[in-house]
Amino acid sequence: MIGTYREMLQGEDWMTEATREKAIEKLDSIQIHAVYPDYWYDYSDLSLDGLSYWDCVEAVKDFQTRRDRGRTNQEVNPQEWGVNILETNAYYNPQDNSVNILLGILGDEFYRDDMTEEEMLGGIGVVIGHEISHAFDTAGAQFDKDGNLANWWTEEDLAAFAERADRLIAYYDTIIPFEGYTVPGRNVQGEAIADMGGVKCMLAIAAEDPDFDYDSFFRQFATIWRRLSTYEYEVDCLTQDPHPLHFLRTNATLQQFEEFYETYDIQPGDGMYLAPEKRVAVW
């Protein structure tokens, strides 16, 4: 997957070689943290004997607080993840340039042993591609390969990148998910860039298989973002969450890719059609 992403960066004709080299250097430096850490916290000094459930919770919290305070002004341990691996989540950390795929997400619609290649790429594949893409979204792009807040872009490329991001923002600003509301494009730009980057990476892998079932891939991608919700919750997410609403993570993302149009014979005038000149994938 890193190799495919490298080819994507090499194919971006709007970047100069100077910035491209830095981008590939950052890509090749990404740390992959998958499933669970090699380093585990030592709880041998924590005793829970005879405590009630509530007291156990408080004792663990107190132990963790004292542990964290004890690390003040100490050297950072890069082997520490510092998260609950049972969460259904994956994330990119720009401060150590790492992609983190937690144990909790490796199940259900994201990953199963009996998945086809198409389902795998449409599930956990796009998630991993999404997290890699965060290294090059409008926030992650401000950090270098070592996780330092540093500009590695030429002035020309940074301006071109900002222009591409602004086009994406402007497009999302036009979307009306509910009467009286529009999508705040600037709020969701980072996640939208990563969503599109993840799908683009998986489609590049798919292109290597002449028998690839694109319908199965797109259906799996839609499946991982389906959810039952309430109007009030969706409005809250719209105004507070940096992620696009789930149906937009599917629809607005797939509108950017020609493979989607070819698979379902989408034509001008169809509800999902977006003219090529209006498509806004940053990468």
GROMACS .gro file of C-alpha atoms in nm, residues 126 130 133 172 190-200 221 225 243-244 248-250 253 257:
model
   24
  126VAL     CA    1  -0.973   0.235   0.252
  130HIS     CA    2  -0.740   0.722   0.466
  133SER     CA    3  -0.363   1.036   0.346
  172TYR     CA    4  -1.870   2.092   0.032
  190GLY     CA    5  -0.898   1.724   0.632
  191GLU     CA    6  -1.121   1.420   0.664
  192ALA     CA    7  -1.265   1.467   0.316
  193ILE     CA    8  -0.915   1.485   0.167
  194ALA     CA    9  -0.824   1.165   0.351
  195ASP     CA   10  -1.145   0.986   0.245
  196MET     CA   11  -1.073   1.060  -0.120
  197GLY     CA   12  -0.706   0.973  -0.087
  198GLY     CA   13  -0.789   0.638   0.069
  199VAL     CA   14  -1.030   0.543  -0.208
  200LYS     CA   15  -0.788   0.659  -0.478
  221PHE     CA   16  -1.721   0.102   0.106
  225TRP     CA   17  -2.030   0.415   0.662
  243HIS     CA   18  -1.575   1.427   0.955
  244PRO     CA   19  -1.836   1.468   0.681
  248LEU     CA   20  -2.139   1.213   0.236
  249ARG     CA   21  -1.832   1.007   0.320
  250THR     CA   22  -1.977   0.763   0.069
  253THR     CA   23  -1.621   1.075  -0.206
  257PHE     CA   24  -1.374   0.878  -0.935
   0.00000   0.00000   0.00000
